[in-house]
Amino acid sequence: MRYVIGLNVISDNGKNVAFAIFLVAIITLSTISVSFGLQSSKAISSEGRISYLIGYKYGVCFHAWVEYNSNTKAILSNLSGIWVRSDWKSTSFMISWKNDMKQMGIKVLGIINYVTLNWKDFNLTDWEKLVKNVVKDAPDVDAWEIWNEPDVQKFQLGYMDGTPEHYFEMLKIAYNIIKNETSALVVGPAISSSGLQTDWLQRLVTLGALNYLDVVSIHLYYDTMSDNQRYLTQVRSIVGDKPIWVTEIGKPSAITRTEEFQNNYLKTNFDPQTGLNADKLFWYELVDNPSLSGSYEGYFGLVRTDYTFKPSYYSFKSLIG
């Protein structure tokens, strides 16, 4: 991009001097090093970096492969300007869902994980093939999160044995494929907050994971905002200035909690001025689904099973206008 700037020089007596100095500034955007923590062989423009990392502050989690229907489509159509995070399945249904989100002005964070694998055993060769196929089928997904809570036993499968070392090998493969083929962000490791998994994260960072991550993702489920912030601060001390997205945070509105408690929890943690200082916050989740997630986790939704809105929905909606 070239900018030509004309400069008139004025003499003491107020008359224009009979010459002009032209300053030619040639700025090649592709060679400017903008420190947003992005490393990509297919560079995202500076405007794109700002859009991904500064705009679209809030998001929701959603099991698109089982929960997307005419009711949830109508709900999402009123939430333009957010992110939606979903496990990814390589089906035409998911491609159609992703296209709908694009038309609604919603960014997609797809998770390549055990759901993508259909809960089947796998090795690194299988993983490489899987990621290549996923990226080929959906090259315009905005960001990919690599696995979900690899530190939690119930989500460990095949080569993903729960160790930072195995996660690191999977991350490197996924990062190189995604960056060679798309301009999507690579997000991870989506570790849980149970047991303060900072030791796990520190081991991963020591291996060199920050070279293969655009964004560090964590999950927060502590009862108070101060405890959530304490854990977030510990993570920040490990990952430095790398962007941090909280890709799951929430509380249920039933069983042991109430809708009022859930709403206050969301407002406290998501408050733009006094809430958590993460780069992005994703509420878990959009809609109640006890048949999928169980009697406790199944009531984290902003929306009830009959698709009516809880108080927390209105609080979330107010954040995006």
Coordinates of C-alpha atoms in Angstrom, one line a residue:
M1 CA 0.0 0.0 0.0
R2 CA 1.5 3.3 -1.0
Y3 CA 0.8 6.7 0.5
V4 CA 2.0 10.0 -1.2
I5 CA 2.0 13.0 1.2
G6 CA 2.4 16.5 -0.2
L7 CA 4.0 19.1 2.1
N8 CA 3.9 22.8 1.4
V9 CA 6.6 24.9 3.1
I10 CA 5.5 28.5 4.0
S11 CA 8.1 31.3 4.1
D12 CA 8.2 34.0 6.8
N13 CA 6.4 36.5 4.6
G14 CA 3.5 34.1 4.1
K15 CA 4.1 33.3 0.5
N16 CA 4.5 29.7 -0.7
V17 CA 8.0 28.8 -1.5
A18 CA 8.2 27.7 -5.2
F19 CA 8.8 24.1 -4.4
A20 CA 7.0 21.2 -2.7
I21 CA 8.4 18.3 -0.9
F22 CA 6.8 15.1 -1.5
L23 CA 7.3 12.3 1.0
V24 CA 6.6 8.9 -0.4
A25 CA 5.9 6.3 2.2
I26 CA 5.7 2.7 0.9
I27 CA 4.2 0.5 3.5
T28 CA 4.0 -3.2 2.9
L29 CA 1.5 -4.5 5.3
S30 CA 2.4 -8.1 4.8
T31 CA 5.9 -7.4 6.2
I32 CA 4.8 -5.4 9.2
S33 CA 5.2 -7.3 12.4
V34 CA 2.1 -6.7 14.4
S35 CA 2.3 -8.3 17.8
F36 CA -1.0 -10.0 18.2
G37 CA 0.4 -13.4 18.9
L38 CA -0.5 -14.7 15.5
Q39 CA 1.8 -16.9 13.5
S40 CA 0.4 -17.9 10.1
S41 CA 1.8 -18.8 6.7
K42 CA -1.5 -17.3 5.3
A43 CA -1.4 -13.9 6.9
I44 CA -4.6 -12.4 8.3
S45 CA -4.8 -8.6 7.5
S46 CA -4.3 -6.2 10.3
E47 CA -8.0 -5.5 10.2
G48 CA -8.7 -9.2 10.5
R49 CA -6.4 -9.4 13.5
I50 CA -8.3 -6.6 15.2
S51 CA -11.7 -8.3 14.3
Y52 CA -10.6 -11.6 15.7
L53 CA -8.8 -10.5 18.8
I54 CA -10.6 -7.3 19.8
G55 CA -14.0 -7.4 18.3
Y56 CA -16.6 -10.1 19.1
K57 CA -15.9 -10.2 22.8
Y58 CA -18.5 -12.7 23.8
G59 CA -19.6 -16.1 22.7
V60 CA -21.8 -19.1 23.6
C61 CA -21.2 -22.9 23.6
F62 CA -23.5 -25.0 21.5
H63 CA -23.8 -28.6 20.5
A64 CA -24.7 -27.8 16.9
W65 CA -24.7 -31.3 15.7
V66 CA -27.6 -32.2 18.0
E67 CA -29.1 -28.9 19.0
Y68 CA -29.5 -26.8 15.8
N69 CA -33.1 -26.7 14.7
S70 CA -35.6 -24.0 13.7
N71 CA -36.0 -22.8 17.3
T72 CA -32.3 -22.4 18.1
K73 CA -31.8 -20.9 14.6
A74 CA -34.3 -18.2 15.5
I75 CA -32.5 -17.6 18.8
L76 CA -29.1 -17.3 17.2
S77 CA -30.4 -15.0 14.5
N78 CA -30.9 -12.4 17.2
L79 CA -27.3 -12.7 18.5
S80 CA -25.3 -11.3 15.7
G81 CA -21.9 -10.2 16.7
I82 CA -21.0 -13.2 18.9
W83 CA -18.9 -16.3 18.6
V84 CA -20.5 -19.8 18.7
R85 CA -18.3 -22.7 19.9
S86 CA -19.3 -26.2 18.9
D87 CA -17.7 -29.7 18.6
W88 CA -17.2 -30.4 15.0
K89 CA -18.6 -33.3 13.0
S90 CA -17.6 -33.7 9.4
T91 CA -21.2 -33.7 8.0
S92 CA -23.1 -31.7 5.4
F93 CA -25.3 -30.6 8.3
M94 CA -22.4 -28.9 10.1
I95 CA -21.4 -27.2 6.9
S96 CA -24.9 -25.9 6.5
W97 CA -25.0 -24.7 10.1
K98 CA -21.6 -22.9 9.7
N99 CA -22.9 -21.2 6.6
D100 CA -26.0 -20.0 8.5
M101 CA -23.8 -18.6 11.2
K102 CA -21.8 -16.7 8.6
Q103 CA -25.0 -15.2 7.2
M104 CA -26.1 -14.1 10.7
G105 CA -22.8 -12.3 11.4
I106 CA -21.7 -14.9 13.9
K107 CA -18.1 -16.3 14.1
V108 CA -17.5 -20.0 14.5
L109 CA -15.1 -21.7 16.9
G110 CA -15.0 -25.3 15.9
I111 CA -13.6 -28.0 18.2
I112 CA -11.7 -30.9 16.7
N113 CA -11.9 -33.5 19.3
Y114 CA -13.4 -36.9 20.3
V115 CA -16.8 -36.0 18.7
T116 CA -15.0 -35.4 15.4
L117 CA -13.5 -38.8 15.8
N118 CA -16.8 -40.4 16.7
W119 CA -15.2 -41.5 19.9
K120 CA -12.9 -43.9 18.0
D121 CA -9.4 -44.9 19.0
F122 CA -6.7 -43.1 16.9
N123 CA -3.0 -42.6 16.4
L124 CA -1.1 -39.6 15.1
T125 CA -1.5 -40.7 11.5
D126 CA -5.3 -40.9 12.0
W127 CA -5.2 -37.5 13.6
E128 CA -3.3 -35.9 10.7
K129 CA -5.8 -37.3 8.2
L130 CA -8.7 -36.2 10.3
V131 CA -7.5 -32.6 10.6
K132 CA -6.8 -32.4 6.8
N133 CA -10.3 -33.6 6.0
V134 CA -11.9 -31.2 8.5
V135 CA -10.0 -28.2 7.1
K136 CA -10.7 -29.2 3.5
D137 CA -14.4 -29.4 4.2
A138 CA -14.7 -26.2 6.1
P139 CA -11.8 -23.8 5.1
D140 CA -13.7 -20.7 6.2
V141 CA -14.3 -21.6 9.9
D142 CA -13.0 -18.6 11.9
A143 CA -11.0 -20.5 14.5
W144 CA -10.3 -24.1 15.5
E145 CA -9.9 -25.3 19.1
I146 CA -7.7 -28.4 19.4
W147 CA -9.5 -30.8 21.7
N148 CA -11.5 -30.1 24.8
E149 CA -10.2 -30.5 28.4
P150 CA -7.4 -32.9 27.5
D151 CA -6.5 -33.0 31.2
V152 CA -9.9 -34.6 32.1
Q153 CA -10.0 -38.4 32.0
K154 CA -13.4 -38.8 30.4
F155 CA -12.2 -36.8 27.4
Q156 CA -9.0 -38.9 26.9
L157 CA -9.1 -41.2 24.0
G158 CA -6.5 -43.1 21.9
Y159 CA -3.3 -41.1 21.4
M160 CA -4.8 -38.3 23.5
D161 CA -3.8 -39.9 26.8
G162 CA -4.0 -36.7 28.9
T163 CA -0.3 -35.9 28.9
P164 CA 0.9 -32.5 27.7
E165 CA 3.5 -34.3 25.6
H166 CA 0.9 -36.1 23.5
Y167 CA -1.3 -33.0 23.3
F168 CA 1.7 -31.0 22.0
E169 CA 2.3 -33.5 19.2
M170 CA -1.3 -33.3 18.2
L171 CA -1.3 -29.5 18.4
K172 CA 1.8 -29.2 16.1
I173 CA 0.2 -31.4 13.4
A174 CA -3.1 -29.5 13.6
Y175 CA -1.4 -26.0 13.6
N176 CA 0.7 -26.7 10.5
I177 CA -2.2 -28.1 8.5
I178 CA -4.6 -25.3 9.5
K179 CA -2.1 -22.5 8.8
N180 CA -1.0 -24.0 5.4
E181 CA -4.6 -24.2 4.2
T182 CA -6.5 -21.4 5.9
S183 CA -6.4 -18.1 7.8
A184 CA -8.1 -19.5 10.9
L185 CA -6.9 -19.0 14.4
V186 CA -5.6 -22.0 16.3
V187 CA -6.9 -22.1 19.9
G188 CA -6.1 -24.4 22.8
P189 CA -5.6 -26.3 25.0
A190 CA -9.1 -25.7 26.6
I191 CA -7.9 -27.1 29.9
S192 CA -10.3 -27.4 32.8
S193 CA -10.2 -25.4 36.1
S194 CA -10.6 -28.5 38.2
G195 CA -7.5 -29.0 40.5
L196 CA -5.9 -25.8 39.1
Q197 CA -4.3 -27.3 36.0
T198 CA -1.5 -24.7 35.9
D199 CA 1.2 -27.4 36.3
W200 CA -0.2 -29.1 33.2
L201 CA -0.2 -25.9 31.3
Q202 CA 3.3 -25.0 32.4
R203 CA 4.6 -28.3 31.1
L204 CA 2.9 -27.7 27.8
V205 CA 4.3 -24.2 27.4
T206 CA 7.8 -25.5 28.3
L207 CA 7.5 -27.9 25.3
G208 CA 7.0 -24.9 23.0
A209 CA 3.2 -24.9 22.6
L210 CA 2.9 -21.1 22.4
N211 CA 4.7 -21.3 19.0
Y212 CA 1.7 -23.3 17.8
L213 CA -1.2 -21.4 19.4
D214 CA -2.7 -18.1 18.4
V215 CA -4.9 -18.1 21.5
V216 CA -4.7 -19.9 24.8
S217 CA -8.0 -21.2 26.0
I218 CA -9.1 -22.2 29.5
H219 CA -12.4 -23.1 31.3
L220 CA -13.6 -21.5 34.5
Y221 CA -16.3 -22.9 36.8
Y222 CA -15.4 -21.5 40.2
D223 CA -18.3 -20.2 42.3
T224 CA -17.0 -16.6 42.6
M225 CA -15.6 -14.2 40.1
S226 CA -12.6 -13.6 42.4
D227 CA -11.7 -17.3 42.2
N228 CA -12.1 -17.3 38.5
Q229 CA -9.9 -14.2 38.2
R230 CA -7.3 -15.7 40.5
Y231 CA -6.9 -18.7 38.2
L232 CA -6.9 -16.5 35.1
T233 CA -4.1 -14.5 36.6
Q234 CA -2.1 -17.7 37.2
V235 CA -2.6 -18.6 33.6
R236 CA -1.5 -15.2 32.4
S237 CA 1.7 -15.5 34.4
I238 CA 2.5 -18.7 32.4
V239 CA 1.5 -17.6 28.8
G240 CA 2.6 -14.0 28.9
D241 CA 0.9 -11.7 26.4
K242 CA -0.7 -14.4 24.4
P243 CA -4.5 -13.8 24.1
I244 CA -6.6 -15.8 26.6
W245 CA -10.1 -16.9 25.8
V246 CA -12.3 -18.5 28.4
T247 CA -14.1 -20.9 26.1
E248 CA -16.3 -22.3 28.8
I249 CA -17.7 -20.5 31.9
G250 CA -21.1 -21.0 33.5
K251 CA -23.4 -22.2 36.2
P252 CA -26.7 -24.1 36.1
S253 CA -30.1 -22.6 36.9
A254 CA -31.5 -25.8 38.5
I255 CA -30.7 -28.7 40.8
T256 CA -28.3 -26.8 43.2
R257 CA -28.7 -23.3 41.8
T258 CA -31.5 -20.9 40.7
E259 CA -32.0 -18.8 37.6
E260 CA -31.3 -15.7 39.8
F261 CA -28.0 -17.1 40.9
Q262 CA -27.1 -18.0 37.3
N263 CA -28.0 -14.5 36.1
N264 CA -25.9 -12.8 38.8
Y265 CA -23.0 -15.1 38.0
L266 CA -23.0 -14.1 34.4
K267 CA -23.4 -10.4 35.1
T268 CA -20.5 -10.4 37.6
N269 CA -18.0 -12.4 35.4
F270 CA -19.0 -10.8 32.1
D271 CA -19.2 -7.2 33.3
P272 CA -17.1 -5.1 30.7
Q273 CA -15.7 -2.9 33.5
T274 CA -15.3 -5.0 36.6
G275 CA -15.5 -8.6 35.2
L276 CA -12.9 -11.1 34.1
N277 CA -10.1 -9.6 32.1
A278 CA -9.9 -12.3 29.5
D279 CA -9.8 -11.4 25.8
K280 CA -13.0 -13.4 25.1
L281 CA -15.7 -15.1 27.2
F282 CA -17.9 -18.0 26.1
W283 CA -20.9 -18.9 28.2
Y284 CA -21.6 -22.6 28.6
E285 CA -24.1 -22.9 27.1
L286 CA -26.9 -21.6 24.9
V287 CA -29.7 -23.9 25.6
D288 CA -30.6 -26.4 28.3
N289 CA -30.2 -30.0 27.2
P290 CA -30.4 -32.5 30.2
S291 CA -30.9 -35.4 27.8
L292 CA -27.4 -34.8 26.4
S293 CA -25.5 -33.4 29.3
G294 CA -27.1 -34.9 32.4
S295 CA -29.2 -33.5 35.2
Y296 CA -26.7 -31.0 36.5
E297 CA -24.7 -29.8 33.4
G298 CA -27.9 -29.9 31.4
Y299 CA -29.2 -26.7 32.9
F300 CA -26.4 -24.3 32.2
G301 CA -28.3 -22.8 29.2
L302 CA -29.4 -19.2 28.7
V303 CA -32.5 -20.7 27.2
R304 CA -34.9 -23.3 28.7
T305 CA -35.8 -26.6 27.1
D306 CA -39.0 -25.0 25.9
Y307 CA -36.9 -22.3 24.2
T308 CA -38.1 -19.5 26.5
F309 CA -35.5 -17.1 27.8
K310 CA -34.0 -17.1 31.3
P311 CA -33.0 -13.8 32.9
S312 CA -29.4 -14.7 32.0
Y313 CA -30.3 -14.6 28.3
Y314 CA -31.3 -11.0 28.6
S315 CA -28.2 -10.1 30.5
F316 CA -26.1 -11.7 27.8
K317 CA -28.0 -10.1 25.0
S318 CA -27.5 -6.7 26.6
L319 CA -23.7 -7.1 26.3
I320 CA -23.9 -7.2 22.5
G321 CA -26.6 -4.7 22.0

